[in-house]
Amino acid sequence: MRPFAYRAPTSVGEAVALLADCDGRARPLAGGTDLLVQLRHNQLEVDLVVDVKRIPELSTISLDSVKGLIVGAAVTCARLCEHPGLREVYPGLVDAVSIIGGTAIQERATVGGNLCNAAPSGDSIPPMIVLGATCTIAGPQGIRTVPAEAFCTAPGVSVLGKGEVLISIHFPAPTPSSGASYVRFTPRREMDLAVAGAGAWVALSADRSRIVDAHIALSAVAPTPLLVGAAGDALVDRAPTEEAFSQAASLAQQAARPISDVRGTEAQRRHLVGVLVQRALRVAVSRAKGRNEG
Ligand SMILES: Cc1cc2nc3c(=O)[nH]c(=O)nc-3n(C[C@H](O)[C@H](O)[C@H](O)COP(=O)(O)OP(=O)(O)OC[C@H]3O[C@@H](n4cnc5c(N)ncnc54)[C@H](O)[C@@H]3O)c2cc1C
């Protein structure tokens, strides 16, 4: 690995100044489970690594029944899995963070790092998208927010500009009778990236007979994690039936743009999208029904 300088600022302002000063050759470091692998394999060369884990705003979890959930960018997957009450309110997010790597990886890996790495297979990104999350970014020009679905722009590329740091991700408070889930396919249960993944969020009518809103997002089947608006829209005003799920799954298959690589073929991935979207919808609907059942 090529040598680089290491700094660990304790404020957002200091981190932004360090990153902005380095002519594009500085990178934030959270858990390092992507960054250090890329540096070690010389996929990336940097002069400076800026450790963001000592910045308080990036390390907090705030859960409020009205304001929703704010997850600091440097919060680890393990902390989210262990948080009392989070699984009950945001099970779709916990579905994803509890399958990233294995236990050891989850102790280091962060949701912010998963998002900023912008891999098409990033497991936490479809839940962020379907839950309507927004990302707060600090940079030399100040603070801005970006919807999760617009954050990743190409494989390994995001909206982050020079000197910008992701501070946190905000998830709105769940609406009544809503539920979310994330499922993926991997050949091995642990320590493998998704061949394909699907996140679903549904909101049901008060009597739970109809879907009033729905979002579907996919991983590992397009250059970026993908919100499939048509699949969610097709579910609105329908009963939550297998037929409706199957039609939404077909629309997701049509929207997917998978490639063939070492983990799977294009045809296998497209088939998986159909299966996974239906599974994700079944779980999301059952959670939506369960939330108000006392
Ligand atoms: C064995 C193994 C198994 C894995 N399994 C999975 C898996 O199942 N699913 C999955 O999705 N991923 C998996 N990964 C990939 C990785 O663990 C995750 O993407 C993880 O969430 C990255 O988080 P991190 O904190 O380690 O990020 P880092 O490696 O610290 O950073 C990743 C990228 O994000 C940037 N970054 C980090 N924080 C910020 C910030 N606050 N602002 C701006 N930029 C930032 C870094 O500069 C870097 O470019 C695996 C990795 C390994 C090594």
Tab-separated table of C-alpha atoms and ligand atoms in Angstrom:
chain	number	residue	atom	x	y	z
A	1	MET	CA	0.000	0.000	0.000
A	2	ARG	CA	1.283	3.466	-0.908
A	3	PRO	CA	1.921	5.683	2.157
A	4	PHE	CA	-0.602	8.410	3.010
A	5	ALA	CA	-1.179	10.908	5.811
A	6	TYR	CA	-3.874	10.230	8.428
A	7	ARG	CA	-5.922	12.855	10.243
A	8	ALA	CA	-8.834	12.391	12.651
A	9	PRO	CA	-10.711	15.708	13.018
A	10	THR	CA	-13.381	16.219	15.672
A	11	SER	CA	-15.597	18.654	13.762
A	12	VAL	CA	-17.347	18.687	10.391
A	13	GLY	CA	-15.729	22.026	9.512
A	14	GLU	CA	-12.245	20.663	10.119
A	15	ALA	CA	-12.961	17.534	8.044
A	16	VAL	CA	-14.289	19.600	5.122
A	17	ALA	CA	-11.259	21.929	5.249
A	18	LEU	CA	-8.818	18.987	5.270
A	19	LEU	CA	-10.582	17.262	2.359
A	20	ALA	CA	-10.979	20.453	0.318
A	21	ASP	CA	-7.303	21.373	0.760
A	22	CYS	CA	-5.927	18.213	-0.766
A	23	ASP	CA	-6.620	18.734	-4.475
A	24	GLY	CA	-8.957	15.749	-4.752
A	25	ARG	CA	-6.364	13.331	-3.327
A	26	ALA	CA	-8.005	12.934	0.092
A	27	ARG	CA	-10.755	10.527	1.134
A	28	PRO	CA	-12.934	10.212	4.223
A	29	LEU	CA	-12.452	6.998	6.212
A	30	ALA	CA	-15.255	5.439	8.241
A	31	GLY	CA	-14.968	1.685	8.908
A	32	GLY	CA	-12.442	1.215	6.095
A	33	THR	CA	-13.966	-2.084	4.925
A	34	ASP	CA	-14.186	-0.722	1.371
A	35	LEU	CA	-11.585	2.051	1.409
A	36	LEU	CA	-8.671	0.079	2.864
A	37	VAL	CA	-9.320	-2.823	0.480
A	38	GLN	CA	-9.267	-0.387	-2.470
A	39	LEU	CA	-6.058	1.279	-1.234
A	40	ARG	CA	-4.366	-2.047	-0.606
A	41	HIS	CA	-5.202	-3.227	-4.133
A	42	ASN	CA	-4.021	0.101	-5.603
A	43	GLN	CA	-7.472	0.752	-7.062
A	44	LEU	CA	-7.173	4.184	-5.499
A	45	GLU	CA	-4.266	6.469	-4.599
A	46	VAL	CA	-4.599	9.124	-1.920
A	47	ASP	CA	-2.281	11.530	-0.104
A	48	LEU	CA	-4.569	11.909	2.922
A	49	VAL	CA	-7.163	9.815	4.715
A	50	VAL	CA	-9.554	11.768	6.946
A	51	ASP	CA	-11.034	9.561	9.674
A	52	VAL	CA	-14.573	10.826	10.356
A	53	LYS	CA	-15.389	8.567	13.312
A	54	ARG	CA	-14.498	11.169	15.971
A	55	ILE	CA	-16.998	13.736	14.696
A	56	PRO	CA	-19.987	13.664	17.093
A	57	GLU	CA	-22.720	14.436	14.475
A	58	LEU	CA	-21.557	11.484	12.405
A	59	SER	CA	-21.730	9.032	15.308
A	60	THR	CA	-25.206	9.617	16.699
A	61	ILE	CA	-28.475	7.755	16.232
A	62	SER	CA	-31.622	9.756	16.939
A	63	LEU	CA	-34.999	7.985	16.919
A	64	ASP	CA	-38.130	10.098	17.372
A	65	SER	CA	-41.730	9.068	16.724
A	66	VAL	CA	-42.487	12.386	14.978
A	67	LYS	CA	-39.175	13.460	13.440
A	68	GLY	CA	-38.151	9.961	12.365
A	69	LEU	CA	-34.683	8.458	12.436
A	70	ILE	CA	-31.367	10.238	11.910
A	71	VAL	CA	-28.389	7.923	11.442
A	72	GLY	CA	-24.945	9.535	11.579
A	73	ALA	CA	-22.849	8.567	8.568
A	74	ALA	CA	-20.224	6.852	10.766
A	75	VAL	CA	-22.705	4.721	12.736
A	76	THR	CA	-21.813	1.059	12.333
A	77	CYS	CA	-24.166	-1.621	11.097
A	78	ALA	CA	-23.678	-3.418	14.447
A	79	ARG	CA	-24.937	-0.387	16.398
A	80	LEU	CA	-28.056	-0.260	14.253
A	81	CYS	CA	-28.669	-3.990	14.713
A	82	GLU	CA	-28.282	-3.666	18.485
A	83	HIS	CA	-30.344	-0.490	18.880
A	84	PRO	CA	-33.396	-1.159	21.091
A	85	GLY	CA	-36.586	-0.439	19.177
A	86	LEU	CA	-35.080	0.211	15.760
A	87	ARG	CA	-35.922	-3.200	14.330
A	88	GLU	CA	-39.554	-2.695	15.289
A	89	VAL	CA	-39.887	0.711	13.604
A	90	TYR	CA	-37.479	0.352	10.644
A	91	PRO	CA	-37.248	-3.418	10.025
A	92	GLY	CA	-36.450	-2.882	6.336
A	93	LEU	CA	-33.262	-1.031	7.246
A	94	VAL	CA	-32.270	-3.631	9.849
A	95	ASP	CA	-32.901	-6.413	7.268
A	96	ALA	CA	-30.082	-4.866	5.224
A	97	VAL	CA	-27.519	-3.842	7.842
A	98	SER	CA	-27.772	-7.243	9.550
A	99	ILE	CA	-26.608	-9.049	6.382
A	100	ILE	CA	-23.712	-6.773	5.376
A	101	GLY	CA	-20.604	-8.957	5.600
A	102	GLY	CA	-20.599	-10.948	8.834
A	103	THR	CA	-20.418	-10.006	12.511
A	104	ALA	CA	-16.823	-8.739	12.323
A	105	ILE	CA	-17.486	-6.581	9.252
A	106	GLN	CA	-20.657	-5.159	10.837
A	107	GLU	CA	-18.614	-3.942	13.833
A	108	ARG	CA	-16.604	-1.709	11.445
A	109	ALA	CA	-18.818	-1.105	8.407
A	110	THR	CA	-21.030	1.983	8.427
A	111	VAL	CA	-24.198	2.894	6.541
A	112	GLY	CA	-22.531	6.119	5.413
A	113	GLY	CA	-19.622	4.148	3.967
A	114	ASN	CA	-22.011	1.734	2.268
A	115	LEU	CA	-23.814	4.642	0.592
A	116	CYS	CA	-20.705	6.730	-0.253
A	117	ASN	CA	-18.949	3.696	-1.755
A	118	ALA	CA	-21.840	3.745	-4.264
A	119	ALA	CA	-21.568	0.077	-5.220
A	120	PRO	CA	-24.580	-1.151	-7.239
A	121	SER	CA	-24.743	-4.003	-4.698
A	122	GLY	CA	-24.751	-1.789	-1.575
A	123	ASP	CA	-27.326	-3.557	0.595
A	124	SER	CA	-28.398	-0.617	2.746
A	125	ILE	CA	-29.199	1.619	-0.239
A	126	PRO	CA	-32.513	0.091	-1.475
A	127	PRO	CA	-34.038	0.392	2.034
A	128	MET	CA	-32.886	4.024	2.203
A	129	ILE	CA	-34.525	4.659	-1.165
A	130	VAL	CA	-37.850	2.954	-0.461
A	131	LEU	CA	-38.115	4.584	2.962
A	132	GLY	CA	-37.714	8.035	1.397
A	133	ALA	CA	-34.436	8.837	3.152
A	134	THR	CA	-32.560	12.097	2.579
A	135	CYS	CA	-28.819	12.558	2.922
A	136	THR	CA	-27.266	15.612	4.595
A	137	ILE	CA	-23.941	16.621	3.088
A	138	ALA	CA	-21.459	19.249	4.328
A	139	GLY	CA	-18.956	20.870	2.001
A	140	PRO	CA	-16.985	24.027	1.312
A	141	GLN	CA	-20.211	25.716	0.102
A	142	GLY	CA	-22.234	24.734	3.205
A	143	ILE	CA	-24.886	22.100	3.871
A	144	ARG	CA	-27.133	20.494	1.247
A	145	THR	CA	-29.548	17.570	1.188
A	146	VAL	CA	-29.963	14.937	-1.507
A	147	PRO	CA	-32.642	12.210	-1.738
A	148	ALA	CA	-31.158	8.737	-1.303
A	149	GLU	CA	-32.320	7.669	-4.777
A	150	ALA	CA	-30.238	10.449	-6.371
A	151	PHE	CA	-27.070	9.904	-4.304
A	152	CYS	CA	-25.306	7.275	-6.437
A	153	THR	CA	-24.659	8.341	-10.024
A	154	ALA	CA	-22.517	5.503	-11.480
A	155	PRO	CA	-20.683	2.429	-10.132
A	156	GLY	CA	-18.437	3.792	-7.348
A	157	VAL	CA	-19.466	7.379	-8.048
A	158	SER	CA	-21.805	9.591	-6.025
A	159	VAL	CA	-22.994	13.196	-5.920
A	160	LEU	CA	-20.246	14.021	-3.396
A	161	GLY	CA	-17.941	16.746	-4.691
A	162	LYS	CA	-14.453	17.781	-3.613
A	163	GLY	CA	-14.308	18.428	0.123
A	164	GLU	CA	-17.807	17.089	0.785
A	165	VAL	CA	-18.657	14.793	3.687
A	166	LEU	CA	-21.876	12.875	4.295
A	167	ILE	CA	-23.053	13.851	7.777
A	168	SER	CA	-26.209	11.796	8.256
A	169	ILE	CA	-29.172	10.039	6.688
A	170	HIS	CA	-32.696	11.003	7.710
A	171	PHE	CA	-35.555	8.483	7.510
A	172	PRO	CA	-39.069	9.939	7.878
A	173	ALA	CA	-41.279	8.575	10.662
A	174	PRO	CA	-43.277	5.584	9.396
A	175	THR	CA	-46.831	6.343	8.295
A	176	PRO	CA	-49.666	4.251	9.823
A	177	SER	CA	-50.118	0.751	8.363
A	178	SER	CA	-46.852	0.874	6.444
A	179	GLY	CA	-44.105	-1.717	6.268
A	180	ALA	CA	-40.780	-2.260	4.519
A	181	SER	CA	-38.361	-5.077	3.832
A	182	TYR	CA	-35.129	-5.908	2.020
A	183	VAL	CA	-34.145	-9.312	0.653
A	184	ARG	CA	-31.207	-10.361	-1.494
A	185	PHE	CA	-29.775	-13.452	-3.131
A	186	THR	CA	-26.197	-14.563	-2.462
A	187	PRO	CA	-24.716	-18.031	-3.077
A	188	ARG	CA	-23.365	-18.004	0.488
A	189	ARG	CA	-25.361	-16.722	3.459
A	190	GLU	CA	-22.540	-14.465	4.688
A	191	MET	CA	-19.499	-12.589	3.384
A	192	ASP	CA	-20.799	-12.302	-0.155
A	193	LEU	CA	-22.162	-9.409	-2.156
A	194	ALA	CA	-25.698	-9.450	-3.548
A	195	VAL	CA	-26.235	-11.100	-6.915
A	196	ALA	CA	-29.510	-9.197	-6.810
A	197	GLY	CA	-31.526	-7.525	-4.055
A	198	ALA	CA	-34.935	-5.909	-3.653
A	199	GLY	CA	-36.343	-3.427	-1.159
A	200	ALA	CA	-40.058	-2.755	-0.811
A	201	TRP	CA	-42.148	-0.278	1.153
A	202	VAL	CA	-45.954	-0.287	1.187
A	203	ALA	CA	-48.598	1.788	2.935
A	204	LEU	CA	-52.049	0.220	3.315
A	205	SER	CA	-55.475	1.818	3.719
A	206	ALA	CA	-56.851	2.031	7.281
A	207	ASP	CA	-58.842	-1.192	6.769
A	208	ARG	CA	-55.729	-2.757	5.161
A	209	SER	CA	-57.660	-3.864	2.111
A	210	ARG	CA	-55.774	-1.652	-0.406
A	211	ILE	CA	-52.270	-0.435	-1.057
A	212	VAL	CA	-52.284	3.369	-0.983
A	213	ASP	CA	-48.595	3.920	-1.756
A	214	ALA	CA	-45.593	1.724	-2.587
A	215	HIS	CA	-41.909	1.993	-3.490
A	216	ILE	CA	-39.636	-0.684	-4.959
A	217	ALA	CA	-35.837	-0.397	-5.278
A	218	LEU	CA	-33.272	-2.904	-6.552
A	219	SER	CA	-29.597	-3.600	-5.918
A	220	ALA	CA	-26.916	-5.186	-8.116
A	221	VAL	CA	-28.983	-5.120	-11.309
A	222	ALA	CA	-28.115	-1.668	-12.704
A	223	PRO	CA	-25.136	0.724	-12.602
A	224	THR	CA	-26.595	2.199	-9.405
A	225	PRO	CA	-29.171	1.043	-6.848
A	226	LEU	CA	-32.417	1.612	-8.717
A	227	LEU	CA	-35.792	3.058	-7.720
A	228	VAL	CA	-38.439	1.466	-9.983
A	229	GLY	CA	-41.230	4.037	-9.880
A	230	ALA	CA	-43.462	2.121	-12.295
A	231	ALA	CA	-43.456	-0.981	-10.085
A	232	GLY	CA	-44.507	0.967	-6.999
A	233	ASP	CA	-47.108	2.985	-8.910
A	234	ALA	CA	-48.677	-0.197	-10.328
A	235	LEU	CA	-49.536	-1.330	-6.794
A	236	VAL	CA	-51.410	1.808	-5.779
A	237	ASP	CA	-55.170	1.358	-5.269
A	238	ARG	CA	-54.864	-2.409	-5.565
A	239	ALA	CA	-55.498	-5.137	-3.037
A	240	PRO	CA	-52.227	-6.605	-1.707
A	241	THR	CA	-52.581	-9.862	-3.659
A	242	GLU	CA	-50.106	-12.245	-5.273
A	243	GLU	CA	-51.374	-11.094	-8.670
A	244	ALA	CA	-50.552	-7.459	-7.863
A	245	PHE	CA	-47.100	-8.455	-6.520
A	246	SER	CA	-46.405	-10.473	-9.672
A	247	GLN	CA	-47.271	-7.526	-11.937
A	248	ALA	CA	-45.037	-5.188	-9.931
A	249	ALA	CA	-42.254	-7.782	-10.142
A	250	SER	CA	-42.597	-7.932	-13.952
A	251	LEU	CA	-42.259	-4.149	-14.167
A	252	ALA	CA	-39.152	-4.308	-11.975
A	253	GLN	CA	-37.692	-6.996	-14.251
A	254	GLN	CA	-38.275	-4.738	-17.258
A	255	ALA	CA	-36.573	-1.780	-15.529
A	256	ALA	CA	-33.523	-3.764	-14.381
A	257	ARG	CA	-30.345	-3.405	-16.457
A	258	PRO	CA	-28.262	-6.321	-15.130
A	259	ILE	CA	-24.868	-7.408	-16.404
A	260	SER	CA	-23.223	-10.834	-16.434
A	261	ASP	CA	-20.168	-11.098	-14.179
A	262	VAL	CA	-18.448	-13.528	-11.806
A	263	ARG	CA	-21.411	-13.495	-9.421
A	264	GLY	CA	-24.234	-14.157	-11.890
A	265	THR	CA	-25.513	-13.900	-15.411
A	266	GLU	CA	-27.765	-11.230	-16.810
A	267	ALA	CA	-30.602	-13.772	-17.203
A	268	GLN	CA	-30.183	-15.131	-13.666
A	269	ARG	CA	-30.255	-11.606	-12.231
A	270	ARG	CA	-33.388	-10.654	-14.155
A	271	HIS	CA	-35.090	-13.852	-12.948
A	272	LEU	CA	-34.007	-13.088	-9.369
A	273	VAL	CA	-35.506	-9.606	-9.553
A	274	GLY	CA	-38.918	-11.167	-10.185
A	275	VAL	CA	-38.593	-13.586	-7.263
A	276	LEU	CA	-37.083	-11.080	-4.818
A	277	VAL	CA	-39.558	-8.260	-5.493
A	278	GLN	CA	-42.455	-10.613	-4.739
A	279	ARG	CA	-40.762	-11.844	-1.556
A	280	ALA	CA	-39.967	-8.308	-0.421
A	281	LEU	CA	-43.578	-7.234	-1.038
A	282	ARG	CA	-44.999	-10.168	0.918
A	283	VAL	CA	-42.859	-9.296	3.938
A	284	ALA	CA	-43.518	-5.545	3.653
A	285	VAL	CA	-47.289	-6.101	3.489
A	286	SER	CA	-47.282	-8.490	6.438
A	287	ARG	CA	-45.304	-5.931	8.445
A	288	ALA	CA	-47.731	-3.191	7.393
A	289	LYS	CA	-50.595	-5.330	8.649
A	290	GLY	CA	-48.772	-6.229	11.854
A	291	ARG	CA	-47.848	-2.722	12.896
A	292	ASN	CA	-51.403	-1.884	14.027
A	293	GLU	CA	-52.317	-5.267	15.415
A	294	GLY	CA	-51.311	-4.316	18.939
B	1	LIG	C1	-15.586	-9.285	3.709
B	1	LIG	C2	-16.493	-8.175	3.265
B	1	LIG	C3	-17.844	-8.426	3.136
B	1	LIG	C4	-18.709	-7.423	2.694
B	1	LIG	N1	-20.040	-7.702	2.573
B	1	LIG	C5	-20.891	-6.733	2.152
B	1	LIG	C6	-22.276	-7.007	1.997
B	1	LIG	O1	-22.769	-8.111	2.277
B	1	LIG	N2	-23.074	-6.002	1.547
B	1	LIG	C7	-22.587	-4.762	1.240
B	1	LIG	O2	-23.364	-3.885	0.838
B	1	LIG	N3	-21.267	-4.468	1.390
B	1	LIG	C8	-20.419	-5.424	1.821
B	1	LIG	N4	-19.077	-5.143	1.967
B	1	LIG	C9	-18.594	-3.810	1.643
B	1	LIG	C10	-18.450	-2.856	2.870
B	1	LIG	O3	-18.280	-3.566	4.062
B	1	LIG	C11	-19.673	-1.942	3.006
B	1	LIG	O4	-19.879	-1.195	1.815
B	1	LIG	C12	-19.546	-0.993	4.212
B	1	LIG	O5	-20.824	-0.528	4.591
B	1	LIG	C13	-18.632	0.190	3.965
B	1	LIG	O6	-18.596	0.985	5.128
B	1	LIG	P1	-17.230	1.515	5.755
B	1	LIG	O7	-17.589	2.306	6.944
B	1	LIG	O8	-16.277	0.398	5.983
B	1	LIG	O9	-16.734	2.455	4.566
B	1	LIG	P2	-15.262	2.941	4.218
B	1	LIG	O10	-14.497	1.824	3.630
B	1	LIG	O11	-14.661	3.670	5.363
B	1	LIG	O12	-15.629	4.005	3.081
B	1	LIG	C14	-16.227	3.603	1.872
B	1	LIG	C15	-16.254	4.790	0.907
B	1	LIG	O13	-17.090	5.813	1.398
B	1	LIG	C16	-16.359	7.030	1.641
B	1	LIG	N5	-16.893	7.575	2.874
B	1	LIG	C17	-17.038	6.933	4.067
B	1	LIG	N6	-17.663	7.730	4.949
B	1	LIG	C18	-17.907	8.892	4.314
B	1	LIG	C19	-18.531	10.116	4.702
B	1	LIG	N7	-19.049	10.310	5.926
B	1	LIG	N8	-18.625	11.116	3.783
B	1	LIG	C20	-18.121	10.948	2.540
B	1	LIG	N9	-17.527	9.818	2.107
B	1	LIG	C21	-17.425	8.802	2.993
B	1	LIG	C22	-14.903	6.600	1.716
B	1	LIG	O14	-14.022	7.655	1.348
B	1	LIG	C23	-14.880	5.452	0.721
B	1	LIG	O15	-14.806	5.971	-0.588
B	1	LIG	C24	-18.195	-6.129	2.401
B	1	LIG	C25	-16.813	-5.870	2.570
B	1	LIG	C26	-15.980	-6.881	2.991
B	1	LIG	C27	-14.517	-6.566	3.169
